[in-house]
Short mmCIF file of C-alpha atoms in Angstrom, two decimals:
data_model
loop_
_atom_site.label_atom_id
_atom_site.label_comp_id
_atom_site.label_asym_id
_atom_site.label_seq_id
_atom_site.Cartn_x
_atom_site.Cartn_y
_atom_site.Cartn_z
CA MET A 1 310.97 103.94 -126.92
CA SER A 2 310.44 100.17 -127.18
CA HIS A 3 307.21 98.38 -126.15
CA THR A 4 309.08 96.73 -123.21
CA GLU A 5 310.30 100.10 -121.92
CA THR A 6 306.79 101.53 -122.22
CA PHE A 7 305.38 98.57 -120.28
CA THR A 8 308.03 98.93 -117.55
CA ASN A 9 307.33 102.66 -117.26
CA TRP A 10 303.60 101.94 -116.86
CA GLU A 11 304.34 99.22 -114.29
CA ASN A 12 306.59 101.53 -112.25
CA LEU A 13 303.98 104.28 -112.36
CA VAL A 14 301.28 101.89 -111.10
CA LYS A 15 303.57 100.65 -108.28
CA LYS A 16 304.30 104.25 -107.28
CA GLN A 17 300.62 105.24 -107.26
CA LEU A 18 299.58 102.17 -105.24
CA LYS A 19 302.65 102.42 -102.97
CA THR A 20 303.39 98.70 -103.32
CA GLU A 21 305.62 96.39 -105.33
CA ASP A 22 302.94 93.67 -105.31
CA ILE A 23 300.46 95.23 -107.73
CA GLU A 24 299.23 91.78 -108.81
CA PHE A 25 297.79 91.16 -105.33
CA VAL A 26 296.06 94.57 -105.18
CA LEU A 27 294.71 94.75 -108.72
CA ARG A 28 293.98 91.18 -109.81
CA LYS A 29 290.28 90.41 -109.55
CA GLU A 30 288.98 86.85 -109.39
CA ASN A 31 285.87 85.98 -111.37
CA LEU A 32 283.73 82.92 -112.01
CA GLU A 33 283.63 83.49 -115.76
CA GLY A 34 287.05 82.05 -116.47
CA ILE A 35 288.05 85.44 -117.92
CA GLU A 36 291.66 86.50 -117.45
CA VAL A 37 291.80 90.04 -116.08
CA LYS A 38 295.23 91.67 -116.07
CA PRO A 39 296.25 94.02 -113.24
CA PHE A 40 296.58 96.85 -115.79
CA TYR A 41 296.51 97.33 -119.57
CA ASN A 42 298.71 99.29 -121.96
CA SER A 43 297.55 97.77 -125.27
CA VAL A 44 295.05 95.40 -126.85
CA GLN A 45 296.06 92.61 -129.22
CA LYS A 46 293.34 93.07 -131.82
CA PRO A 47 291.42 96.38 -131.69
CA LEU A 48 287.73 96.02 -132.57
CA VAL A 49 285.86 98.18 -135.02
CA SER A 50 283.03 100.23 -133.56
CA LEU A 51 280.14 97.85 -132.86
CA PRO A 52 276.88 99.35 -134.14
CA LYS A 53 273.40 99.17 -132.67
CA ILE A 54 270.08 99.18 -134.52
CA GLU A 55 268.41 102.14 -132.81
CA GLU A 56 270.14 105.50 -133.20
CA SER A 57 269.51 106.32 -129.53
CA THR A 58 268.77 103.72 -126.87
CA HIS A 59 265.01 103.63 -126.21
CA LEU A 60 264.10 104.44 -122.61
CA VAL A 61 261.20 102.10 -121.87
CA ALA A 62 258.61 102.97 -119.20
CA ASN A 63 255.66 100.98 -117.94
CA TYR A 64 252.67 102.60 -119.58
CA HIS A 65 250.89 105.25 -117.50
CA GLU A 66 248.59 107.89 -118.98
CA SER A 67 250.47 110.66 -117.14
CA LEU A 68 253.58 109.77 -119.18
CA GLU A 69 251.85 109.73 -122.55
CA GLU A 70 253.04 113.17 -123.69
CA ASP A 71 256.66 112.94 -122.56
CA VAL A 72 257.63 109.30 -123.06
CA PHE A 73 258.36 107.74 -126.44
CA ALA A 74 258.70 104.00 -125.57
CA PHE A 75 256.34 101.98 -123.38
CA LEU A 76 256.08 98.47 -122.02
CA LEU A 77 252.39 97.74 -122.47
CA LYS A 78 250.52 95.28 -120.24
CA GLU A 79 246.97 96.03 -121.43
CA ASN A 80 245.48 97.56 -124.54
CA VAL A 81 245.48 101.36 -124.77
CA GLU A 82 243.55 103.16 -127.51
CA ASN A 83 245.03 106.02 -129.56
CA LEU A 84 248.71 105.52 -128.71
CA VAL A 85 250.08 107.21 -131.82
CA GLU A 86 253.70 107.33 -133.02
CA LYS A 87 255.07 105.51 -130.00
CA THR A 88 257.41 102.56 -129.67
CA ILE A 89 255.60 99.77 -127.84
CA PHE A 90 257.05 96.63 -126.27
CA ILE A 91 254.60 93.85 -125.39
CA ASN A 92 255.36 90.94 -123.05
CA ASN A 93 251.76 89.76 -122.67
CA LYS A 94 250.79 86.90 -124.99
CA ASP A 95 247.03 87.59 -124.82
CA LEU A 96 247.55 91.28 -125.53
CA ALA A 97 249.79 90.52 -128.52
CA GLU A 98 247.03 88.41 -130.06
CA HIS A 99 244.53 91.29 -129.96
CA ILE A 100 246.70 94.17 -131.13
CA SER A 101 246.98 95.29 -134.76
CA PRO A 102 249.49 98.13 -135.08
CA ALA A 103 248.97 101.03 -137.46
CA ASP A 104 251.72 101.91 -139.93
CA GLU A 105 253.06 104.80 -137.86
CA ASP A 106 253.50 102.60 -134.74
CA GLN A 107 256.52 100.54 -133.84
CA TYR A 108 255.54 97.37 -131.99
CA PHE A 109 258.02 94.87 -130.59
CA SER A 110 257.19 91.49 -129.09
CA LEU A 111 259.01 90.52 -125.88
CA ILE A 112 257.30 87.12 -125.94
CA ASP A 113 259.64 84.14 -125.90
CA VAL A 114 258.30 81.09 -127.79
CA PHE A 115 260.44 78.52 -125.95
CA ASP A 116 258.93 76.56 -123.08
CA GLU A 117 261.97 75.72 -120.95
CA GLU A 118 260.05 73.38 -118.64
CA ILE A 119 258.92 70.96 -121.35
CA ALA A 120 261.77 71.79 -123.76
CA GLU A 121 259.59 72.70 -126.73
CA ILE A 122 258.89 75.63 -129.06
CA ASN A 123 255.28 76.81 -129.13
CA ASP A 124 254.82 76.60 -132.90
CA GLN A 125 251.27 77.96 -132.83
CA LEU A 126 252.46 81.03 -130.92
CA VAL A 127 255.30 81.55 -133.42
CA LYS A 128 252.85 81.57 -136.31
CA GLU A 129 250.48 83.96 -134.51
CA LEU A 130 253.32 86.38 -133.76
CA PHE A 131 254.69 86.22 -137.31
CA ALA A 132 251.24 87.18 -138.59
CA LYS A 133 251.44 90.48 -136.69
CA GLN A 134 252.77 93.68 -138.27
CA PHE A 135 255.44 94.03 -135.60
CA LYS A 136 258.92 95.48 -136.13
CA ARG A 137 260.30 92.45 -134.28
CA ASN A 138 258.04 89.46 -133.70
CA ILE A 139 259.93 86.91 -131.59
CA CYS A 140 261.89 87.42 -128.38
CA VAL A 141 264.86 85.28 -127.43
CA ASP A 142 264.86 85.66 -123.66
CA ILE A 143 268.08 85.02 -121.74
CA SER A 144 267.15 87.22 -118.78
CA LEU A 145 265.76 84.01 -117.24
CA HIS A 146 269.21 82.42 -117.45
CA GLN A 147 271.03 85.41 -115.93
CA ASN A 148 268.58 85.53 -113.03
CA ALA A 149 268.96 81.76 -112.59
CA GLY A 150 272.74 82.17 -112.14
CA ALA A 151 274.13 81.32 -115.58
CA SER A 152 277.54 82.78 -116.36
CA ILE A 153 277.87 85.49 -119.00
CA TYR A 154 279.33 83.13 -121.59
CA GLN A 155 276.58 80.57 -120.84
CA GLN A 156 273.90 83.25 -121.37
CA LEU A 157 275.31 84.27 -124.74
CA GLY A 158 275.95 80.69 -125.87
CA ILE A 159 272.32 79.85 -125.02
CA ALA A 160 271.09 82.93 -126.94
CA LEU A 161 272.91 81.65 -130.03
CA ALA A 162 271.64 78.09 -129.52
CA LYS A 163 268.03 79.32 -129.24
CA THR A 164 268.59 81.42 -132.38
CA LYS A 165 270.00 78.42 -134.27
CA GLU A 166 266.98 76.33 -133.25
CA LEU A 167 264.62 79.01 -134.65
CA THR A 168 266.52 79.35 -137.94
CA GLU A 169 266.48 75.58 -138.47
CA ILE A 170 262.69 75.48 -138.17
CA TYR A 171 261.64 78.86 -139.64
CA GLY A 172 264.52 79.75 -141.96
CA THR A 173 267.14 82.49 -141.84
CA ASP A 174 264.55 85.24 -142.43
CA VAL A 175 263.71 84.86 -138.75
CA LEU A 176 266.99 86.58 -137.82
CA ASN A 177 265.61 90.00 -138.80
CA LYS A 178 262.51 89.35 -136.68
CA LEU A 179 264.29 88.62 -133.37
CA ILE A 180 264.72 90.77 -130.29
CA PHE A 181 267.09 89.60 -127.52
CA LYS A 182 266.05 90.24 -123.94
CA ILE A 183 269.11 90.35 -121.72
CA ALA A 184 269.32 90.97 -117.96
CA ILE A 185 272.23 93.19 -116.91
CA GLY A 186 274.00 92.27 -113.66
CA GLY A 187 276.14 94.33 -111.34
CA ASN A 188 279.62 93.58 -112.74
CA TYR A 189 279.81 96.98 -114.44
CA PHE A 190 282.51 96.48 -117.08
CA PHE A 191 281.82 92.78 -117.67
CA GLU A 192 278.19 93.61 -118.49
CA MET A 193 279.25 96.26 -121.02
CA ALA A 194 281.50 93.62 -122.55
CA LYS A 195 278.60 91.10 -122.50
CA ILE A 196 276.47 93.27 -124.79
CA ARG A 197 279.41 93.97 -127.08
CA ALA A 198 280.46 90.31 -127.16
CA PHE A 199 276.93 89.28 -128.12
CA LYS A 200 277.05 91.66 -131.08
CA LEU A 201 280.25 89.94 -132.20
CA VAL A 202 279.00 86.36 -131.86
CA PHE A 203 275.56 87.08 -133.34
CA ASN A 204 277.23 88.75 -136.32
CA GLN A 205 279.53 85.74 -136.66
CA PHE A 206 276.50 83.41 -136.57
CA SER A 207 274.67 85.49 -139.20
CA LYS A 208 277.72 85.26 -141.48
CA GLU A 209 277.55 81.46 -141.26
CA VAL A 210 274.19 81.74 -143.10
CA ASP A 211 275.51 84.35 -145.58
CA LEU A 212 274.05 87.39 -143.81
CA ASN A 213 275.75 90.28 -142.02
CA LEU A 214 273.44 91.26 -139.16
CA ILE A 215 273.54 92.85 -135.73
CA PRO A 216 271.13 91.87 -132.95
CA TYR A 217 268.35 94.03 -131.50
CA ILE A 218 269.09 94.08 -127.75
CA PHE A 219 266.49 94.88 -125.08
CA ALA A 220 268.34 95.14 -121.75
CA GLU A 221 266.67 95.15 -118.35
CA THR A 222 268.01 95.38 -114.82
CA SER A 223 268.76 92.11 -113.05
CA LEU A 224 266.80 90.67 -110.12
CA ARG A 225 269.63 88.38 -109.04
CA ASN A 226 271.57 90.92 -106.99
CA LYS A 227 268.58 92.70 -105.43
CA SER A 228 267.45 92.50 -101.80
CA VAL A 229 263.93 92.77 -100.32
CA SER A 230 265.04 94.90 -97.38
CA ASP A 231 267.48 97.16 -99.21
CA SER A 232 265.56 99.29 -101.70
CA GLU A 233 268.04 102.20 -101.66
CA ASN A 234 270.96 99.92 -102.51
CA ASN A 235 268.84 98.23 -105.19
CA LEU A 236 268.26 101.67 -106.72
CA ILE A 237 272.01 102.33 -106.94
CA ARG A 238 272.70 98.86 -108.34
CA SER A 239 270.06 99.15 -111.06
CA THR A 240 271.28 102.65 -112.05
CA LEU A 241 274.75 101.20 -112.68
CA GLU A 242 273.20 98.33 -114.63
CA LEU A 243 271.31 100.75 -116.86
CA ALA A 244 274.54 102.67 -117.45
CA SER A 245 276.33 99.43 -118.42
CA ALA A 246 273.56 98.65 -120.90
CA MET A 247 273.60 102.11 -122.50
CA ILE A 248 277.40 102.30 -122.71
CA GLY A 249 277.55 98.72 -124.03
CA GLY A 250 275.15 99.68 -126.84
CA ALA A 251 271.72 98.23 -126.02
CA ASP A 252 268.87 99.30 -128.32
CA ALA A 253 266.35 99.60 -125.46
CA VAL A 254 266.61 99.65 -121.67
CA TYR A 255 264.02 98.92 -119.00
CA SER A 256 264.23 99.26 -115.20
CA ASN A 257 262.66 96.51 -113.16
CA ASN A 258 261.23 98.03 -109.99
CA TYR A 259 263.92 98.52 -107.36
CA GLN A 260 261.41 97.71 -104.60
CA ILE A 261 261.21 93.93 -104.57
CA ASP A 262 257.74 92.59 -103.66
CA ASN A 263 256.48 96.08 -102.83
CA THR A 264 255.89 98.05 -106.03
CA THR A 265 254.26 101.46 -105.61
CA GLU A 266 253.38 104.16 -108.15
CA ASN A 267 256.18 106.26 -106.67
CA SER A 268 258.80 103.50 -106.95
CA GLU A 269 257.71 102.86 -110.53
CA GLU A 270 258.18 106.53 -111.38
CA ILE A 271 261.62 106.64 -109.74
CA SER A 272 262.66 103.45 -111.55
CA PHE A 273 261.94 105.14 -114.89
CA LYS A 274 263.60 108.42 -113.82
CA GLN A 275 266.87 106.50 -113.40
CA GLN A 276 266.93 106.15 -117.19
CA ILE A 277 265.91 109.77 -117.77
CA VAL A 278 268.76 111.13 -115.62
CA LEU A 279 271.32 108.90 -117.33
CA ALA A 280 270.09 109.76 -120.81
CA TYR A 281 269.28 113.47 -120.46
CA GLU A 282 271.97 114.55 -118.00
CA SER A 283 274.81 112.13 -118.76
CA ILE A 284 273.78 111.68 -122.42
CA ILE A 285 275.12 108.12 -122.61
CA ASN A 286 272.25 106.67 -124.65
CA VAL A 287 273.22 108.30 -127.95
CA PHE A 288 276.66 106.76 -128.53
CA GLU A 289 277.00 103.84 -130.89
CA ASP A 290 279.79 102.06 -128.97
CA ALA A 291 280.97 104.31 -126.13
CA SER A 292 283.43 101.85 -124.56
CA ASN A 293 285.21 101.11 -127.85
CA GLY A 294 288.95 101.65 -127.50
CA SER A 295 289.15 100.82 -123.78
CA TYR A 296 291.92 98.20 -123.62
CA TYR A 297 290.30 96.45 -120.66
CA ILE A 298 286.81 96.24 -122.16
CA GLU A 299 288.15 95.31 -125.61
CA ASP A 300 290.13 92.44 -124.06
CA ILE A 301 287.31 91.00 -121.96
CA THR A 302 284.82 91.51 -124.83
CA GLN A 303 286.90 89.23 -127.04
CA GLN A 304 287.44 86.66 -124.29
CA ILE A 305 283.69 86.53 -123.55
CA ALA A 306 282.89 86.26 -127.28
CA ASP A 307 285.32 83.33 -127.68
CA LYS A 308 283.99 81.48 -124.62
CA SER A 309 280.37 82.11 -125.68
CA TRP A 310 281.00 80.71 -129.14
CA GLN A 311 282.67 77.62 -127.64
CA PHE A 312 279.71 77.08 -125.30
CA PHE A 313 277.33 77.45 -128.25
CA LEU A 314 279.28 74.76 -130.15
CA GLU A 315 279.13 72.55 -127.06
CA ILE A 316 275.32 72.90 -126.95
CA GLU A 317 275.16 72.09 -130.68
CA ASN A 318 277.30 68.97 -130.14
CA ASN A 319 274.69 67.85 -127.62
CA GLY A 320 271.93 68.20 -130.23
CA GLY A 321 271.00 71.88 -129.76
CA TYR A 322 269.16 73.89 -127.12
CA LEU A 323 265.97 71.82 -126.79
CA ALA A 324 267.83 68.50 -126.86
CA SER A 325 270.23 69.77 -124.16
CA LEU A 326 267.26 70.78 -122.01
CA LYS A 327 265.59 67.38 -122.49
CA LYS A 328 268.80 65.65 -121.42
CA GLY A 329 269.10 67.96 -118.39
CA ILE A 330 272.57 69.07 -119.50
CA LEU A 331 271.94 72.83 -119.48
CA GLN A 332 270.00 72.76 -116.21
CA GLU A 333 272.96 71.05 -114.55
CA LYS A 334 275.55 73.42 -116.03
CA ILE A 335 273.59 76.49 -114.89
CA TYR A 336 272.99 74.86 -111.49
CA ASN A 337 276.73 74.26 -110.99
CA GLN A 338 277.56 77.85 -111.96
CA ALA A 339 274.78 79.34 -109.81
CA VAL A 340 275.70 77.29 -106.74
CA GLU A 341 279.37 78.28 -107.03
CA GLU A 342 278.31 81.93 -107.31
CA GLN A 343 276.01 81.61 -104.29
CA LYS A 344 278.90 80.13 -102.27
CA TRP A 345 280.96 83.20 -103.15
CA VAL A 346 278.13 85.35 -101.80
CA GLU A 347 277.98 83.22 -98.64
CA GLN A 348 281.75 83.56 -98.16
CA GLY A 349 281.71 87.31 -98.87
CA LYS A 350 283.85 86.98 -102.02
CA ILE A 351 280.91 88.54 -103.89
CA LYS A 352 279.93 91.58 -101.84
CA LEU A 353 276.31 92.61 -101.43
CA ILE A 354 276.10 95.75 -99.30
CA GLY A 355 273.51 95.49 -96.52
CA VAL A 356 273.29 91.71 -96.97
CA ASN A 357 276.71 90.11 -96.50
CA LEU A 358 278.52 93.38 -95.79
CA TYR A 359 277.48 96.45 -93.73
CA PRO A 360 275.65 94.93 -91.83
CA LYS A 361 276.34 91.23 -92.13
CA LEU A 362 273.15 89.18 -91.94
CA GLU A 363 272.89 85.54 -90.89
CA VAL A 364 272.50 82.81 -93.49
CA LYS A 365 268.94 81.46 -93.23
CA LYS A 366 268.62 79.23 -96.31
CA SER A 367 271.15 76.75 -97.64
CA VAL A 368 272.31 76.48 -101.25
CA GLU A 369 270.42 73.17 -101.45
CA GLU A 370 267.15 74.87 -100.49
CA LEU A 371 267.58 77.61 -103.08
CA TYR A 372 268.64 75.64 -106.16
CA ASN A 373 267.45 72.60 -108.07
CA THR A 374 269.70 70.75 -110.48
CA LYS A 375 266.75 69.91 -112.76
CA GLU A 376 265.23 73.40 -113.07
CA ILE A 377 266.28 76.77 -114.49
CA LYS A 378 264.62 79.25 -112.13
CA PRO A 379 265.37 82.80 -110.94
CA VAL A 380 267.08 83.03 -107.55
CA ARG A 381 268.22 86.25 -105.88
CA TRP A 382 271.52 86.04 -103.94
CA ALA A 383 269.93 87.78 -100.95
CA GLU A 384 267.27 85.07 -100.55
CA MET A 385 269.91 83.10 -98.63
CA PHE A 386 269.79 85.77 -95.90
CA GLU A 387 266.09 86.71 -95.94
#
């Protein structure tokens, strides 16, 4: 049977199942990423090899609480705790990082970003202090800020590469083995899987440019952008899907931001962590190296995102690099334009947020102009427009 006949058979089967001749109208999904999504797939042009991760199983990261000490292996630590032995510890507190000296049997990771986006500078003193620590990974490249500010997926990944390039130019290529990438995972389930996979591709490509062959260490956390103050239950469902995207996409560590916005309780913190436990221990999706490998759809959008990310990275480099682009206001404006377009889609209902712009439909209370600033990269939740 020829490829054309196979394609026609698939097409006829899809038409029959959907009970329509116009499958394009039913299945084509618009997106603001500039990614072409076909109505259905029966092949992929260039199959990808399995994309590895650094950790054998994705670390499930909990906020430290003494009641969890026996059962939990990985913690996000906000203050110093004595006698935490043989644990994996992530630190996002600069003052705490300065005072901690890990023992050999500990695994400490810094989630501290050394870029100051507001003044467009690298904190060189902080870099040197972090490098002096016996951490597994010393420097964080944070692009969760950019996701929560409304940057597109390809902008996020292009910025991650540009920040990485800036660090290698100042501190040498050895820095690449010392980096951890903090990525926020949004609600577009398959696109976010592809985002993690695409970043592995472009980071590896970047490392090859400096004669290395590396994969990135990815710390993925749930997004704040699509969460609502008044809709905790829906937030819980959204963040569970985001964690699943991260694990299936091949993140090395996952962390749940609290699903109760502005109203964190001990109970909500416990439930937020249990989301990961259920996914890992009952669905067992944290142990696979590259679970979505071989899916025609995800393979296709992975490669498209990787290509667009690399092009955006080159564009930033042509403007003098990450810090120079910030100083010129170029990146702030590009993220602003993307975020405002996305917010308009929310306002029009083209992006659906249950309980906010759908079931029930709330009134718009803040304009796009009130929420965003062309000169500043700042987190904005979609639902703020209605709150």
